[in-house]
mmCIF file of C-alpha atoms in Angstrom:
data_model
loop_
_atom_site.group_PDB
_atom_site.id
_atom_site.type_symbol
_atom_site.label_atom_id
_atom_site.label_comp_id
_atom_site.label_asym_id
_atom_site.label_seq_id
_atom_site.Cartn_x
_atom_site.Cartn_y
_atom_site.Cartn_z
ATOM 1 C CA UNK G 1 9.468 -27.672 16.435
ATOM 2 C CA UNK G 2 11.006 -24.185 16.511
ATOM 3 C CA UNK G 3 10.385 -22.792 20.076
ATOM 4 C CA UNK G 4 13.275 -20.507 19.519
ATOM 5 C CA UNK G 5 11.425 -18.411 16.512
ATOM 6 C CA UNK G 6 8.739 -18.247 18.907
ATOM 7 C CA UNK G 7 8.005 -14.887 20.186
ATOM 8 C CA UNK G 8 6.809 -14.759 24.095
ATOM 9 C CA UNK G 9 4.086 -12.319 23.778
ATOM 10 C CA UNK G 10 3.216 -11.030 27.678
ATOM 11 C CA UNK G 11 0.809 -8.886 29.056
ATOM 12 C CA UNK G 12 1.459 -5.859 31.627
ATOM 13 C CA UNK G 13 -1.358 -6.878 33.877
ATOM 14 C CA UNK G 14 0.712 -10.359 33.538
ATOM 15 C CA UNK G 15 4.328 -9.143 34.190
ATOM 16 C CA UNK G 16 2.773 -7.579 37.523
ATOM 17 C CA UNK G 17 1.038 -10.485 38.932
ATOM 18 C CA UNK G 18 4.315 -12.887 38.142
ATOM 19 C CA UNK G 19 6.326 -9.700 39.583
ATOM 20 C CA UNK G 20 4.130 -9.745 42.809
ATOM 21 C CA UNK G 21 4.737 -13.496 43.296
ATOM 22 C CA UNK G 22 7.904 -13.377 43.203
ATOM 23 C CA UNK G 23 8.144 -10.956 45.710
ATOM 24 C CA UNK G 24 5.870 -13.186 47.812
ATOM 25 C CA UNK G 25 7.771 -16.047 47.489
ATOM 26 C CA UNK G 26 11.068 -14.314 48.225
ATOM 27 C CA UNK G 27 9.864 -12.499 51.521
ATOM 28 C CA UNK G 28 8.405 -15.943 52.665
ATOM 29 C CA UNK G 29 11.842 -17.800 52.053
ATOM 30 C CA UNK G 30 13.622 -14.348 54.144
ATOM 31 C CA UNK G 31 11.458 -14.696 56.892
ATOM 32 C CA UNK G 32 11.604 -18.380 57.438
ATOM 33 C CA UNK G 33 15.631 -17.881 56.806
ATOM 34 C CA UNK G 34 15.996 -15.092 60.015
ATOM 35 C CA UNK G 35 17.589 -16.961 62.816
ATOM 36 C CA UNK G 36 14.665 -14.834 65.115
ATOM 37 C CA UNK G 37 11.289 -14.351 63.036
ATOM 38 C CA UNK G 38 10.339 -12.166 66.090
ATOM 39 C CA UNK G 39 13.197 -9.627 65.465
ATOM 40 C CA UNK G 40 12.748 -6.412 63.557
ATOM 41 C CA UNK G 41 13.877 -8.456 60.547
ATOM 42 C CA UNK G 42 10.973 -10.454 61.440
ATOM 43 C CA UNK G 43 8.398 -8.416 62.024
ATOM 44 C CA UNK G 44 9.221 -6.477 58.492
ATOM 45 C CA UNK G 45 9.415 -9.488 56.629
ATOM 46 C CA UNK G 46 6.182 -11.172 58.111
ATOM 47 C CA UNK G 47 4.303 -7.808 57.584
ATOM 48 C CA UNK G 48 5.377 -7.678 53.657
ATOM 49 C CA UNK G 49 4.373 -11.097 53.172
ATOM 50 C CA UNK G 50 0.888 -10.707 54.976
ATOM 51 C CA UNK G 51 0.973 -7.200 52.506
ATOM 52 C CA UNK G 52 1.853 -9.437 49.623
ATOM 53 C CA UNK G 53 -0.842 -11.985 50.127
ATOM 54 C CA UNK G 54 -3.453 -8.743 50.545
ATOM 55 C CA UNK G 55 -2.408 -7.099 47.243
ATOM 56 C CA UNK G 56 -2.079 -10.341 45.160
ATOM 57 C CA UNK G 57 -5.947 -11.282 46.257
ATOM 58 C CA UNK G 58 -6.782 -7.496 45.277
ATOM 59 C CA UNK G 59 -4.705 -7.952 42.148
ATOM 60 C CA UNK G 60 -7.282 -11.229 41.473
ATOM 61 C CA UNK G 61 -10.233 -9.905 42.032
ATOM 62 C CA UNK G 62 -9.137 -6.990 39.802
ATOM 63 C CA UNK G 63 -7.740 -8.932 36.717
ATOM 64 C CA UNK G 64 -10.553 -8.613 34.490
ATOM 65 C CA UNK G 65 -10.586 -5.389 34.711
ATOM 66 C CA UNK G 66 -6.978 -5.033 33.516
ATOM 67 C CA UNK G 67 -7.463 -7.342 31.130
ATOM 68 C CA UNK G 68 -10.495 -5.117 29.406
ATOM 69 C CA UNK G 69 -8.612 -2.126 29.283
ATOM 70 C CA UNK G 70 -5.476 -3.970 27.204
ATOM 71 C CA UNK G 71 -8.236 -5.051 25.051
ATOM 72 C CA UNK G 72 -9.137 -1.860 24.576
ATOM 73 C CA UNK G 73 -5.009 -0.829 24.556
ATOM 74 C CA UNK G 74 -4.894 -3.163 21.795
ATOM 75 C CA UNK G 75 -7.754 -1.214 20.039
ATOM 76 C CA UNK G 76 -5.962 1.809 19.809
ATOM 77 C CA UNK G 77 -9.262 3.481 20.554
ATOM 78 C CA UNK G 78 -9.104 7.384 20.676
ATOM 79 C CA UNK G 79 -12.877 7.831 21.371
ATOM 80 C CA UNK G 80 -16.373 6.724 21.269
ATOM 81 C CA UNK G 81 -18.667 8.945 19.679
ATOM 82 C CA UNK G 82 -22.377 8.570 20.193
ATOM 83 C CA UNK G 83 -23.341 10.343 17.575
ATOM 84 C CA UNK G 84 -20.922 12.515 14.632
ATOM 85 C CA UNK G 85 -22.874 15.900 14.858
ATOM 86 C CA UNK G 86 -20.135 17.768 16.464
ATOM 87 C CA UNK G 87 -19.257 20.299 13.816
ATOM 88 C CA UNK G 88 -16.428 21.958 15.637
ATOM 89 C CA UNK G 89 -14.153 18.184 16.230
ATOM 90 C CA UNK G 90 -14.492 18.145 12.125
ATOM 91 C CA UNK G 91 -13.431 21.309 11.735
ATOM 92 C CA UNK G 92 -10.122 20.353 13.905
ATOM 93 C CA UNK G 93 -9.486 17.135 11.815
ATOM 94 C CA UNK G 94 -9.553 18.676 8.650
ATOM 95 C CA UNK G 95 -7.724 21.714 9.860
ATOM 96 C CA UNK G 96 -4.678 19.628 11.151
ATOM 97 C CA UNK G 97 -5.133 17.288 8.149
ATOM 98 C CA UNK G 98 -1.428 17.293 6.471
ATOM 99 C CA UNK G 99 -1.794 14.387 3.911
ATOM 100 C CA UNK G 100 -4.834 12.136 3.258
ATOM 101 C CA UNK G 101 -8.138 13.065 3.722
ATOM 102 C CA UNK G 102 -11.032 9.989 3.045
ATOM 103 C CA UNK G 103 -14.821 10.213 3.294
ATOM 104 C CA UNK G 104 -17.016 7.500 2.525
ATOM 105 C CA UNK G 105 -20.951 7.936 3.477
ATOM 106 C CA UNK G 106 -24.014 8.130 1.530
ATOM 107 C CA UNK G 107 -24.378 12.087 -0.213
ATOM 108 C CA UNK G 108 -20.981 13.807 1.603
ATOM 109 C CA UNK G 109 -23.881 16.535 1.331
ATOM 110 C CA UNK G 110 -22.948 18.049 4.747
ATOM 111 C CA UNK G 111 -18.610 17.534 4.483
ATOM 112 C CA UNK G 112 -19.224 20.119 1.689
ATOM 113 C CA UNK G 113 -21.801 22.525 2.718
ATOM 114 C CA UNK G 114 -19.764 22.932 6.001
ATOM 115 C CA UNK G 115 -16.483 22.658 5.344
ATOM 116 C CA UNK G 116 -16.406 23.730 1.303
ATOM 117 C CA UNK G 117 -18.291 27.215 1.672
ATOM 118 C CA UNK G 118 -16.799 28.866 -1.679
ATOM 119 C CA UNK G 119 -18.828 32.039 -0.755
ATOM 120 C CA UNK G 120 -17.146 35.123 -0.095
ATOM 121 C CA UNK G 121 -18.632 35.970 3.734
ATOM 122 C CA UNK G 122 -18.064 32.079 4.929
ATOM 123 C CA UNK G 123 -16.349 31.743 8.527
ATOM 124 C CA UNK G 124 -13.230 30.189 8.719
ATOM 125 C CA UNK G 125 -14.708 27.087 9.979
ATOM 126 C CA UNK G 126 -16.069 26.750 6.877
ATOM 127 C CA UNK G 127 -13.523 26.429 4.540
ATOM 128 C CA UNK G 128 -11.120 24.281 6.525
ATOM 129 C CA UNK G 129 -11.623 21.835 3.077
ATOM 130 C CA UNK G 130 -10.687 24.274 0.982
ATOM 131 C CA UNK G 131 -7.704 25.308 2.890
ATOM 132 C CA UNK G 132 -6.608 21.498 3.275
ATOM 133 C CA UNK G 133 -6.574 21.097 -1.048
ATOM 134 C CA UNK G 134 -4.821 24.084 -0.932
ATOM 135 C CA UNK G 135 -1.997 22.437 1.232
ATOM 136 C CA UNK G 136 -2.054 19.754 -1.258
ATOM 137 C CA UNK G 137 -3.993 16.923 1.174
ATOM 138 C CA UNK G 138 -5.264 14.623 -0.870
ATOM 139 C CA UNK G 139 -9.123 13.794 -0.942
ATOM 140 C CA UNK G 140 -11.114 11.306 -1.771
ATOM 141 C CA UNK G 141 -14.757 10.903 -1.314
ATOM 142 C CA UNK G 142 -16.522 7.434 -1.619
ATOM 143 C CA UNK G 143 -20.613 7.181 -2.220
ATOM 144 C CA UNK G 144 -22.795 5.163 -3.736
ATOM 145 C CA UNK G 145 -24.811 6.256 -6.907
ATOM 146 C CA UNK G 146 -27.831 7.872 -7.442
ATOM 147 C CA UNK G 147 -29.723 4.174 -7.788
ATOM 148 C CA UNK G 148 -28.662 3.167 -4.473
ATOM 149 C CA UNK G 149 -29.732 6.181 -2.313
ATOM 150 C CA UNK G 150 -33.201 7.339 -0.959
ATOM 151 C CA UNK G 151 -35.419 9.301 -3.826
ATOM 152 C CA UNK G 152 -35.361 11.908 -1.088
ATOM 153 C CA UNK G 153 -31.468 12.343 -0.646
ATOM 154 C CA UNK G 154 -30.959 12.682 -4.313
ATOM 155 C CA UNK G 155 -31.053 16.342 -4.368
ATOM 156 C CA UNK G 156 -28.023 16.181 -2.031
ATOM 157 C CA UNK G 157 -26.135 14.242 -4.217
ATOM 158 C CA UNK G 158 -26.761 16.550 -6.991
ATOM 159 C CA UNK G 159 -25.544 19.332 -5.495
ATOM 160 C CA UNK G 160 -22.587 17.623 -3.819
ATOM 161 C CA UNK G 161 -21.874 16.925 -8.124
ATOM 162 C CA UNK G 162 -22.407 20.847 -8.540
ATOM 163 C CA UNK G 163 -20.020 21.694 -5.421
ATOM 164 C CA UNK G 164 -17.365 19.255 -7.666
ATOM 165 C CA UNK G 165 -17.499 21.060 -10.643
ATOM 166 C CA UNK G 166 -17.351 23.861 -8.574
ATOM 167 C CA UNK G 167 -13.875 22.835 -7.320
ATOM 168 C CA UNK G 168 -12.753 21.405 -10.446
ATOM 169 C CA UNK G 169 -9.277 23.563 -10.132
ATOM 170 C CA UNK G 170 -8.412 21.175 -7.607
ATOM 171 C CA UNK G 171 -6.967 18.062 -9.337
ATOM 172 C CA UNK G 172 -6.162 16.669 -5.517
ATOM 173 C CA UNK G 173 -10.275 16.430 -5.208
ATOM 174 C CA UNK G 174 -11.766 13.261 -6.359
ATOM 175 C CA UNK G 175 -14.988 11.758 -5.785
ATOM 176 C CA UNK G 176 -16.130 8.221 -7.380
ATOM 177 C CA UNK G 177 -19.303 6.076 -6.694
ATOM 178 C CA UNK G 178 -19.896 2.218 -6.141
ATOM 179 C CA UNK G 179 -22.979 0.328 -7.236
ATOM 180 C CA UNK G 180 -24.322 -0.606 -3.929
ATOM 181 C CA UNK G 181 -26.179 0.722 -0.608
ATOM 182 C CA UNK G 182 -24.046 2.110 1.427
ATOM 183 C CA UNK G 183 -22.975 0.291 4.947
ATOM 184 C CA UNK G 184 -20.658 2.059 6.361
ATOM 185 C CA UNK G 185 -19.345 5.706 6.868
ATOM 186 C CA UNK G 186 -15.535 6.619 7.101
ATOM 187 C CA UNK G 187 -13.471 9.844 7.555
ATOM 188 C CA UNK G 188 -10.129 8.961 7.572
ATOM 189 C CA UNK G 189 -7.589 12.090 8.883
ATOM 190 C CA UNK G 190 -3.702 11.198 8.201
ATOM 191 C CA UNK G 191 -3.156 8.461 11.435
ATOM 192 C CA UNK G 192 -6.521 8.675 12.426
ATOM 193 C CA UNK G 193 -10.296 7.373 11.420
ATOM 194 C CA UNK G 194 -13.515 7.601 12.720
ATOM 195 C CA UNK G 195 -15.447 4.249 11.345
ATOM 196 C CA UNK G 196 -19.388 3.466 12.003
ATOM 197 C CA UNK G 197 -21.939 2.233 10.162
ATOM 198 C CA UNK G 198 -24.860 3.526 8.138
ATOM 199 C CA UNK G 199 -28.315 3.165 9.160
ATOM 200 C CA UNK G 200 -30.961 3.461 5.951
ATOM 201 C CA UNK G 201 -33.575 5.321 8.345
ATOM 202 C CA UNK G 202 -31.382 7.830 10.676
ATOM 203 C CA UNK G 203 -28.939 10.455 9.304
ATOM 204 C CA UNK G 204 -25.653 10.003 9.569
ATOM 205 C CA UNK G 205 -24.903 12.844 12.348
ATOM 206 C CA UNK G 206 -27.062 10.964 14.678
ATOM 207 C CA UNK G 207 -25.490 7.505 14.300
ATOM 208 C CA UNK G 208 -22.267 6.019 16.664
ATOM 209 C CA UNK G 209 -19.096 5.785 15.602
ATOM 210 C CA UNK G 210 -15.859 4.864 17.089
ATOM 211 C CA UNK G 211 -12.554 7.254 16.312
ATOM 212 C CA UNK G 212 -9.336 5.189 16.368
ATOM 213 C CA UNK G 213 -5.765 5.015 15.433
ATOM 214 C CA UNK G 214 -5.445 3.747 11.023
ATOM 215 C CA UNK G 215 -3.314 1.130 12.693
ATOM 216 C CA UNK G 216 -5.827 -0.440 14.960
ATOM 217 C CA UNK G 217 -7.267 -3.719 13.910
ATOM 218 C CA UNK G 218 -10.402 -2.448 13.764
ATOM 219 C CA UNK G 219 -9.663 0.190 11.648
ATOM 220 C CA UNK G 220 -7.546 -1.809 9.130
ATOM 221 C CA UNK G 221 -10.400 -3.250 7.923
ATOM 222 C CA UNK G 222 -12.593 -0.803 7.347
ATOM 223 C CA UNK G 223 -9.646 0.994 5.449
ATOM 224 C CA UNK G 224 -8.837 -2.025 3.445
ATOM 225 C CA UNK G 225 -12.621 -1.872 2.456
ATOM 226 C CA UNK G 226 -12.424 1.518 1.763
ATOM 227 C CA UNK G 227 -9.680 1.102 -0.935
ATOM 228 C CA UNK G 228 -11.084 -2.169 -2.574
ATOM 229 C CA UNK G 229 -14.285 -0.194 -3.277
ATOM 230 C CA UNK G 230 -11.980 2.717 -4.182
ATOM 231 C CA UNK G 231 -10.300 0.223 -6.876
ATOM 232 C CA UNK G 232 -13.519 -0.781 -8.739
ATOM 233 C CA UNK G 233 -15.770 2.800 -8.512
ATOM 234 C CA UNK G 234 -16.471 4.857 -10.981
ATOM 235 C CA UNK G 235 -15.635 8.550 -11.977
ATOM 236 C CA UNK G 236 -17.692 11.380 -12.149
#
């Protein structure tokens, strides 16, 4: 058996406790070690024990605690989003976007219509997209096709089609469609993701969704997902 390729994997909460006990231990060998426990020396020693004992208890009762938020360390979780109607936090990510942009919903209807806004009076808000293809960030848009989405919503993706012939001039804009119902959103920004699911019945600005680090666990598999459905859709 290898112990030596082994790879001692310890927690912070962990390293503290073992810290605090050795502390313990070493003030209780001191005091019983003074020639006059009722000396100063003592009386220090027998107070930072009695302290000792008093924090380690604390430290105890307190360890799930610490052990939740490393779970959530571990996570790399940026923020929890109850629902993903804040226009303005979009218009941020796509603003600082630098290299990869991905989206993966059920129309994209509202990515474009807010952030695509081709018209001449649009705010600057509203044409963050455009100004990220112009930096060269590469986008790509993930939905499923017209036979998998509500009779109602099918207007969106027809003019989410129009918007793409729209943009055609960018050749760093790509948008391809699986054969399926879609089950989860994604909006991937560089580092960054914010991952959820898709509810058939409530719109997609009203659903959770968690924003984390690409590297998180979590994340990693929703990405993963995202690029094996990338691999087998088709083109417009």
């Amino acid at each position: 058996m290898d112990i030596f390729g082994r790879s001692l994997k310890m927690t912070l909460s962990m390293i503290i406790l073992i810290v605090l006990v050795v502390l313990l231990i070493g003030a209780i060998v001191t005091y019983f070690v003074i020639d006059n426990p009722s000396s100063i020396w003592g009386a220090l020693f027998g107070s930072l024990t009695a302290g000792l004992i008093v924090a380690i208890i604390q430290y105890l009762i307190a360890w799930q605690d610490y052990k939740q938020t490393e779970k959530l360390k571990k996570l790399k979780l940026i923020e929890v989003l109850y629902n993903r109607s804040a226009r303005d936090k979009y218009t941020e990510y796509i603003k600082n976007c630098n290299r990869e942009l991905d989206v993966m919903g059920v129309t994209a209807v509202r990515f474009f219509n807010d952030f695509a806004d081709t018209s001449t009076q649009a705010p600057e808000g509203a044409t963050v997209l455009l100004k990220a293809l112009d930096r060269k960030v590469r986008v790509r848009v993930l939905l499923p096709s017209d036979d998998y989405i509500p009779e109602l919503k099918k207007i969106d993706s027809a003019r989410v089609r129009a918007k793409f012939k729209e943009l055609h001039q960018y050749q760093n804009l790509e948008i391809r469609y699986f054969n399926h119902t879609a089950a989860h959103s994604i909006f991937r920004i560089d580092d960054t993701c914010i991952i959820g699911p898709v509810f058939p019945e409530l719109e997609s600005r009203n659903t959770p969704a968690l924003h984390v680090m690409s590297s998180s666990p979590m994340a990693v598999n929703y990405l993963d997902y995202f690029e094996s459905e990338w691999a087998m859709a088709k083109k417009i």
